[in-house]
Amino acid sequence: MFEVLKDRAFLRKMLTIAIPISLQSMISFGVQLTDTVMLGYFGEVALSASSLAGSFYMIFGCICMGLGCGAAVITAQYWGKREIDPIREMCAICFKVTIIISLVFTFLGIAFPRQIMQIYTTDEAVIESGIRYLRILSIGFLFNGLATAATQILRSVNIVKIALFATIGSFFVNVFFNYVFIFGKLGAPRLEVAGAAIGTVIARVFEFAVICGFVFLRDKTIGMRLRHMRGFSRDMMRKYIKAG
């Protein structure tokens, strides 16, 4: 262990990966915290509604994190051997599975928001407020799911800065649009709880555009492009299931 700590080249490489990942996690938490802080102005009902509806969102986020990490386990192995084609195959499978899961959660959040909120509370005022928040928030599931999966895969090939920059940008986007739509600024209607959901969705779309735009348009390390989404490898799917 102490020999590893004396290896300065290894420590530098580790820190260049670990620090951006840690910062991204902290800022991502800040994006979620923004809704709570701003909605606190409107009292306990709005605060509770966003928090409880956010619990459903957290379940979705954990699933997408797992999907991305499962793929990253495989892509990291191929990256070590510098085999790019299998990495693209795994990316395609991960993105397709993420899209399916995201659409399921989107459907549940839009079609059954009352039933979901009733799992967490019996307070009718909180349920009604949570329904407005969750229905809008569900629109962002697909964007958030794909961005999360792409982030995990990029980390497996030592690309960490683009996700950090996207998360920083999404934080400020969220703060700005929350301010506009929650409080009704710059000519926008005052939407309170619904405004917080709109701000969060816009922030997630921004994050998705930056990360997935990089993956499919700019990245040359993996070279993943939309045409690679057409293929399907059963062997790679079996490896993905085992990794999960």
mmCIF file of C-alpha atoms in Angstrom:
data_model
loop_
_atom_site.group_PDB
_atom_site.id
_atom_site.type_symbol
_atom_site.label_atom_id
_atom_site.label_comp_id
_atom_site.label_asym_id
_atom_site.label_seq_id
_atom_site.Cartn_x
_atom_site.Cartn_y
_atom_site.Cartn_z
ATOM 1 C CA MET A 1 0.000 0.000 0.000
ATOM 2 C CA PHE A 2 2.758 2.465 0.976
ATOM 3 C CA GLU A 3 4.629 1.670 -2.235
ATOM 4 C CA VAL A 4 1.571 2.753 -4.198
ATOM 5 C CA LEU A 5 1.415 6.023 -2.257
ATOM 6 C CA LYS A 6 5.029 6.702 -3.209
ATOM 7 C CA ASP A 7 4.212 6.343 -6.911
ATOM 8 C CA ARG A 8 3.694 9.989 -7.835
ATOM 9 C CA ALA A 9 2.689 9.258 -11.431
ATOM 10 C CA PHE A 10 -0.056 6.930 -10.226
ATOM 11 C CA LEU A 11 -1.252 9.421 -7.612
ATOM 12 C CA ARG A 12 -1.411 12.233 -10.165
ATOM 13 C CA LYS A 13 -3.424 10.076 -12.546
ATOM 14 C CA MET A 14 -5.728 8.946 -9.754
ATOM 15 C CA LEU A 15 -6.361 12.500 -8.590
ATOM 16 C CA THR A 16 -7.068 13.765 -12.110
ATOM 17 C CA ILE A 17 -9.880 11.206 -12.245
ATOM 18 C CA ALA A 18 -11.070 11.203 -8.631
ATOM 19 C CA ILE A 19 -11.294 14.962 -8.086
ATOM 20 C CA PRO A 20 -13.579 15.732 -11.070
ATOM 21 C CA ILE A 21 -15.817 12.767 -10.173
ATOM 22 C CA SER A 22 -16.091 13.959 -6.557
ATOM 23 C CA LEU A 23 -16.835 17.523 -7.626
ATOM 24 C CA GLN A 24 -19.450 16.330 -10.092
ATOM 25 C CA SER A 25 -21.223 14.318 -7.387
ATOM 26 C CA MET A 26 -21.264 17.309 -5.050
ATOM 27 C CA ILE A 27 -22.590 19.681 -7.711
ATOM 28 C CA SER A 28 -25.178 17.148 -8.885
ATOM 29 C CA PHE A 29 -26.471 17.011 -5.323
ATOM 30 C CA GLY A 30 -26.593 20.802 -5.397
ATOM 31 C CA VAL A 31 -28.879 20.684 -8.442
ATOM 32 C CA GLN A 32 -31.349 18.595 -6.449
ATOM 33 C CA LEU A 33 -30.925 20.796 -3.373
ATOM 34 C CA THR A 34 -31.772 23.956 -5.319
ATOM 35 C CA ASP A 35 -35.446 22.986 -5.618
ATOM 36 C CA THR A 36 -35.649 22.364 -1.880
ATOM 37 C CA VAL A 37 -34.037 25.671 -0.948
ATOM 38 C CA MET A 38 -36.140 27.794 -3.292
ATOM 39 C CA LEU A 39 -39.416 26.040 -2.556
ATOM 40 C CA GLY A 40 -38.859 26.495 1.171
ATOM 41 C CA TYR A 41 -40.127 30.035 0.611
ATOM 42 C CA PHE A 42 -43.629 28.672 -0.072
ATOM 43 C CA GLY A 43 -43.979 26.555 3.048
ATOM 44 C CA GLU A 44 -44.080 22.928 4.099
ATOM 45 C CA VAL A 45 -46.564 21.670 1.493
ATOM 46 C CA ALA A 46 -44.441 22.718 -1.497
ATOM 47 C CA LEU A 47 -41.281 21.541 0.225
ATOM 48 C CA SER A 48 -42.723 18.146 1.113
ATOM 49 C CA ALA A 49 -44.242 17.674 -2.337
ATOM 50 C CA SER A 50 -40.957 18.226 -4.164
ATOM 51 C CA SER A 51 -39.032 16.117 -1.674
ATOM 52 C CA LEU A 52 -41.389 13.140 -1.805
ATOM 53 C CA ALA A 53 -41.794 13.274 -5.579
ATOM 54 C CA GLY A 54 -38.024 13.500 -5.754
ATOM 55 C CA SER A 55 -37.820 10.157 -3.954
ATOM 56 C CA PHE A 56 -39.335 8.478 -7.017
ATOM 57 C CA TYR A 57 -36.804 10.327 -9.133
ATOM 58 C CA MET A 58 -34.007 9.061 -6.880
ATOM 59 C CA ILE A 59 -35.108 5.453 -7.427
ATOM 60 C CA PHE A 60 -34.878 6.018 -11.149
ATOM 61 C CA GLY A 61 -31.492 7.678 -10.785
ATOM 62 C CA CYS A 62 -30.079 4.755 -8.804
ATOM 63 C CA ILE A 63 -31.270 2.289 -11.448
ATOM 64 C CA CYS A 64 -29.654 4.321 -14.229
ATOM 65 C CA MET A 65 -26.467 4.575 -12.206
ATOM 66 C CA GLY A 66 -26.465 0.801 -11.902
ATOM 67 C CA LEU A 67 -27.055 0.372 -15.633
ATOM 68 C CA GLY A 68 -24.170 2.688 -16.409
ATOM 69 C CA CYS A 69 -21.817 1.112 -13.862
ATOM 70 C CA GLY A 70 -22.594 -2.367 -15.189
ATOM 71 C CA ALA A 71 -21.616 -1.258 -18.673
ATOM 72 C CA ALA A 72 -18.538 0.548 -17.349
ATOM 73 C CA VAL A 73 -17.229 -2.667 -15.800
ATOM 74 C CA ILE A 74 -17.182 -4.242 -19.259
ATOM 75 C CA THR A 75 -15.969 -1.201 -21.191
ATOM 76 C CA ALA A 76 -13.073 -0.697 -18.757
ATOM 77 C CA GLN A 77 -11.867 -4.228 -19.470
ATOM 78 C CA TYR A 78 -11.913 -3.666 -23.215
ATOM 79 C CA TRP A 79 -10.354 -0.241 -22.795
ATOM 80 C CA GLY A 80 -7.449 -1.893 -21.013
ATOM 81 C CA LYS A 81 -6.919 -4.011 -24.132
ATOM 82 C CA ARG A 82 -7.637 -1.016 -26.403
ATOM 83 C CA GLU A 83 -10.463 -2.885 -28.158
ATOM 84 C CA ILE A 84 -12.855 -0.169 -29.271
ATOM 85 C CA ASP A 85 -15.506 -2.097 -31.220
ATOM 86 C CA PRO A 86 -16.694 -4.094 -28.157
ATOM 87 C CA ILE A 87 -16.900 -0.829 -26.201
ATOM 88 C CA ARG A 88 -19.225 0.598 -28.843
ATOM 89 C CA GLU A 89 -21.351 -2.540 -28.720
ATOM 90 C CA MET A 90 -21.643 -2.239 -24.955
ATOM 91 C CA CYS A 91 -22.501 1.461 -25.229
ATOM 92 C CA ALA A 92 -25.294 0.658 -27.668
ATOM 93 C CA ILE A 93 -26.760 -1.996 -25.360
ATOM 94 C CA CYS A 94 -26.500 0.238 -22.292
ATOM 95 C CA PHE A 95 -28.177 3.161 -24.043
ATOM 96 C CA LYS A 96 -30.984 0.987 -25.409
ATOM 97 C CA VAL A 97 -31.723 -0.553 -22.000
ATOM 98 C CA THR A 98 -31.570 2.894 -20.401
ATOM 99 C CA ILE A 99 -34.044 4.261 -22.945
ATOM 100 C CA ILE A 100 -36.499 1.440 -22.191
ATOM 101 C CA ILE A 101 -36.227 1.891 -18.406
ATOM 102 C CA SER A 102 -36.506 5.677 -18.764
ATOM 103 C CA LEU A 103 -39.667 5.423 -20.849
ATOM 104 C CA VAL A 104 -41.227 3.058 -18.297
ATOM 105 C CA PHE A 105 -40.547 5.513 -15.466
ATOM 106 C CA THR A 106 -41.738 8.410 -17.609
ATOM 107 C CA PHE A 107 -45.020 6.594 -18.265
ATOM 108 C CA LEU A 108 -45.484 5.788 -14.566
ATOM 109 C CA GLY A 109 -44.712 9.346 -13.497
ATOM 110 C CA ILE A 110 -47.122 10.894 -15.995
ATOM 111 C CA ALA A 111 -49.920 8.329 -15.870
ATOM 112 C CA PHE A 112 -49.896 7.405 -12.175
ATOM 113 C CA PRO A 113 -48.514 10.361 -10.189
ATOM 114 C CA ARG A 114 -51.280 10.172 -7.560
ATOM 115 C CA GLN A 115 -50.647 6.503 -6.851
ATOM 116 C CA ILE A 116 -46.919 7.174 -6.577
ATOM 117 C CA MET A 117 -47.388 10.094 -4.196
ATOM 118 C CA GLN A 118 -49.792 8.035 -2.058
ATOM 119 C CA ILE A 119 -46.945 5.632 -1.384
ATOM 120 C CA TYR A 120 -45.126 8.386 0.492
ATOM 121 C CA THR A 121 -47.915 10.400 2.127
ATOM 122 C CA THR A 122 -51.641 10.608 2.884
ATOM 123 C CA ASP A 123 -51.714 14.410 3.038
ATOM 124 C CA GLU A 124 -53.984 15.454 0.168
ATOM 125 C CA ALA A 125 -52.457 18.915 -0.174
ATOM 126 C CA VAL A 126 -48.978 17.424 -0.519
ATOM 127 C CA ILE A 127 -50.258 14.804 -2.968
ATOM 128 C CA GLU A 128 -51.885 17.392 -5.220
ATOM 129 C CA SER A 129 -48.782 19.557 -5.220
ATOM 130 C CA GLY A 130 -46.576 16.510 -5.781
ATOM 131 C CA ILE A 131 -48.660 15.430 -8.767
ATOM 132 C CA ARG A 132 -47.921 18.713 -10.547
ATOM 133 C CA TYR A 133 -44.238 18.419 -9.739
ATOM 134 C CA LEU A 134 -43.863 14.747 -10.688
ATOM 135 C CA ARG A 135 -45.696 14.931 -14.007
ATOM 136 C CA ILE A 136 -43.376 17.647 -15.264
ATOM 137 C CA LEU A 137 -40.281 16.105 -13.692
ATOM 138 C CA SER A 138 -40.985 12.816 -15.492
ATOM 139 C CA ILE A 139 -40.339 14.502 -18.834
ATOM 140 C CA GLY A 140 -36.676 14.699 -17.862
ATOM 141 C CA PHE A 141 -36.214 11.003 -17.037
ATOM 142 C CA LEU A 142 -35.001 10.021 -20.496
ATOM 143 C CA PHE A 143 -32.484 12.864 -20.681
ATOM 144 C CA ASN A 144 -31.162 12.247 -17.185
ATOM 145 C CA GLY A 145 -30.965 8.482 -17.734
ATOM 146 C CA LEU A 146 -28.912 8.735 -20.909
ATOM 147 C CA ALA A 147 -26.609 11.390 -19.442
ATOM 148 C CA THR A 148 -26.003 9.228 -16.362
ATOM 149 C CA ALA A 149 -25.244 6.114 -18.414
ATOM 150 C CA ALA A 150 -22.945 8.038 -20.753
ATOM 151 C CA THR A 151 -21.101 9.570 -17.801
ATOM 152 C CA GLN A 152 -20.307 6.169 -16.300
ATOM 153 C CA ILE A 153 -19.025 4.827 -19.607
ATOM 154 C CA LEU A 154 -16.862 7.900 -20.222
ATOM 155 C CA ARG A 155 -15.336 7.487 -16.777
ATOM 156 C CA SER A 156 -14.334 3.916 -17.662
ATOM 157 C CA VAL A 157 -12.126 5.273 -20.466
ATOM 158 C CA ASN A 158 -10.682 8.073 -18.310
ATOM 159 C CA ILE A 159 -12.842 10.898 -19.669
ATOM 160 C CA VAL A 160 -14.194 12.783 -16.671
ATOM 161 C CA LYS A 161 -13.992 16.525 -17.340
ATOM 162 C CA ILE A 162 -16.834 16.828 -19.863
ATOM 163 C CA ALA A 163 -19.371 15.428 -17.376
ATOM 164 C CA LEU A 164 -18.052 17.784 -14.692
ATOM 165 C CA PHE A 165 -18.439 20.816 -16.967
ATOM 166 C CA ALA A 166 -21.942 19.652 -17.956
ATOM 167 C CA THR A 167 -22.958 19.282 -14.309
ATOM 168 C CA ILE A 168 -21.584 22.707 -13.404
ATOM 169 C CA GLY A 169 -23.499 24.215 -16.304
ATOM 170 C CA SER A 170 -26.696 22.375 -15.370
ATOM 171 C CA PHE A 171 -26.431 23.728 -11.825
ATOM 172 C CA PHE A 172 -26.482 27.338 -13.007
ATOM 173 C CA VAL A 173 -29.160 26.571 -15.598
ATOM 174 C CA ASN A 174 -31.300 25.069 -12.850
ATOM 175 C CA VAL A 175 -30.814 28.020 -10.518
ATOM 176 C CA PHE A 176 -31.694 30.508 -13.255
ATOM 177 C CA PHE A 177 -34.826 28.788 -14.523
ATOM 178 C CA ASN A 178 -35.971 27.905 -11.016
ATOM 179 C CA TYR A 179 -35.761 31.598 -10.162
ATOM 180 C CA VAL A 180 -37.671 32.521 -13.321
ATOM 181 C CA PHE A 181 -40.478 29.975 -13.093
ATOM 182 C CA ILE A 182 -40.858 29.463 -9.337
ATOM 183 C CA PHE A 183 -41.140 33.159 -8.546
ATOM 184 C CA GLY A 184 -42.473 34.373 -11.902
ATOM 185 C CA LYS A 185 -39.592 36.598 -12.961
ATOM 186 C CA LEU A 186 -38.660 38.103 -16.349
ATOM 187 C CA GLY A 187 -42.263 37.987 -17.521
ATOM 188 C CA ALA A 188 -42.770 34.282 -16.776
ATOM 189 C CA PRO A 189 -45.812 33.089 -14.778
ATOM 190 C CA ARG A 190 -45.341 32.284 -11.092
ATOM 191 C CA LEU A 191 -45.600 28.478 -11.063
ATOM 192 C CA GLU A 192 -44.079 27.625 -7.667
ATOM 193 C CA VAL A 193 -43.795 23.799 -7.411
ATOM 194 C CA ALA A 194 -44.394 23.286 -11.137
ATOM 195 C CA GLY A 195 -41.764 25.940 -11.859
ATOM 196 C CA ALA A 196 -39.177 23.999 -9.853
ATOM 197 C CA ALA A 197 -39.903 20.912 -11.942
ATOM 198 C CA ILE A 198 -39.572 22.895 -15.177
ATOM 199 C CA GLY A 199 -36.226 24.299 -14.067
ATOM 200 C CA THR A 200 -34.954 20.831 -13.200
ATOM 201 C CA VAL A 201 -36.071 19.369 -16.543
ATOM 202 C CA ILE A 202 -34.364 22.173 -18.477
ATOM 203 C CA ALA A 203 -31.166 21.574 -16.470
ATOM 204 C CA ARG A 204 -31.296 17.847 -17.232
ATOM 205 C CA VAL A 205 -31.841 18.517 -20.939
ATOM 206 C CA PHE A 206 -28.818 20.828 -20.907
ATOM 207 C CA GLU A 207 -26.698 18.183 -19.184
ATOM 208 C CA PHE A 208 -27.857 15.538 -21.669
ATOM 209 C CA ALA A 209 -27.096 17.795 -24.651
ATOM 210 C CA VAL A 210 -23.544 18.458 -23.487
ATOM 211 C CA ILE A 211 -22.620 14.901 -22.458
ATOM 212 C CA CYS A 212 -24.388 12.917 -25.164
ATOM 213 C CA GLY A 213 -23.563 15.555 -27.766
ATOM 214 C CA PHE A 214 -19.904 14.992 -26.893
ATOM 215 C CA VAL A 215 -20.272 11.194 -27.004
ATOM 216 C CA PHE A 216 -22.020 11.039 -30.375
ATOM 217 C CA LEU A 217 -20.523 14.059 -32.143
ATOM 218 C CA ARG A 218 -17.114 14.998 -30.761
ATOM 219 C CA ASP A 219 -15.497 12.141 -28.868
ATOM 220 C CA LYS A 220 -12.732 10.327 -30.753
ATOM 221 C CA THR A 221 -11.631 8.018 -27.940
ATOM 222 C CA ILE A 222 -14.585 5.657 -28.300
ATOM 223 C CA GLY A 223 -15.868 7.136 -31.548
ATOM 224 C CA MET A 224 -19.464 6.228 -30.724
ATOM 225 C CA ARG A 225 -21.873 7.452 -33.380
ATOM 226 C CA LEU A 226 -25.613 7.026 -33.921
ATOM 227 C CA ARG A 227 -25.010 4.380 -36.601
ATOM 228 C CA HIS A 228 -23.470 2.134 -33.943
ATOM 229 C CA MET A 229 -26.825 2.035 -32.137
ATOM 230 C CA ARG A 230 -28.272 -0.182 -34.875
ATOM 231 C CA GLY A 231 -26.320 -3.286 -33.955
ATOM 232 C CA PHE A 232 -27.096 -5.815 -31.234
ATOM 233 C CA SER A 233 -24.689 -8.381 -29.801
ATOM 234 C CA ARG A 234 -26.234 -11.252 -27.830
ATOM 235 C CA ASP A 235 -22.851 -12.204 -26.437
ATOM 236 C CA MET A 236 -22.294 -8.662 -25.182
ATOM 237 C CA MET A 237 -25.807 -8.597 -23.739
ATOM 238 C CA ARG A 238 -25.041 -11.725 -21.717
ATOM 239 C CA LYS A 239 -21.872 -10.101 -20.381
ATOM 240 C CA TYR A 240 -23.872 -6.996 -19.500
ATOM 241 C CA ILE A 241 -26.456 -9.009 -17.567
ATOM 242 C CA LYS A 242 -23.707 -10.852 -15.658
ATOM 243 C CA ALA A 243 -21.936 -7.581 -14.853
ATOM 244 C CA GLY A 244 -25.198 -6.148 -13.506
#
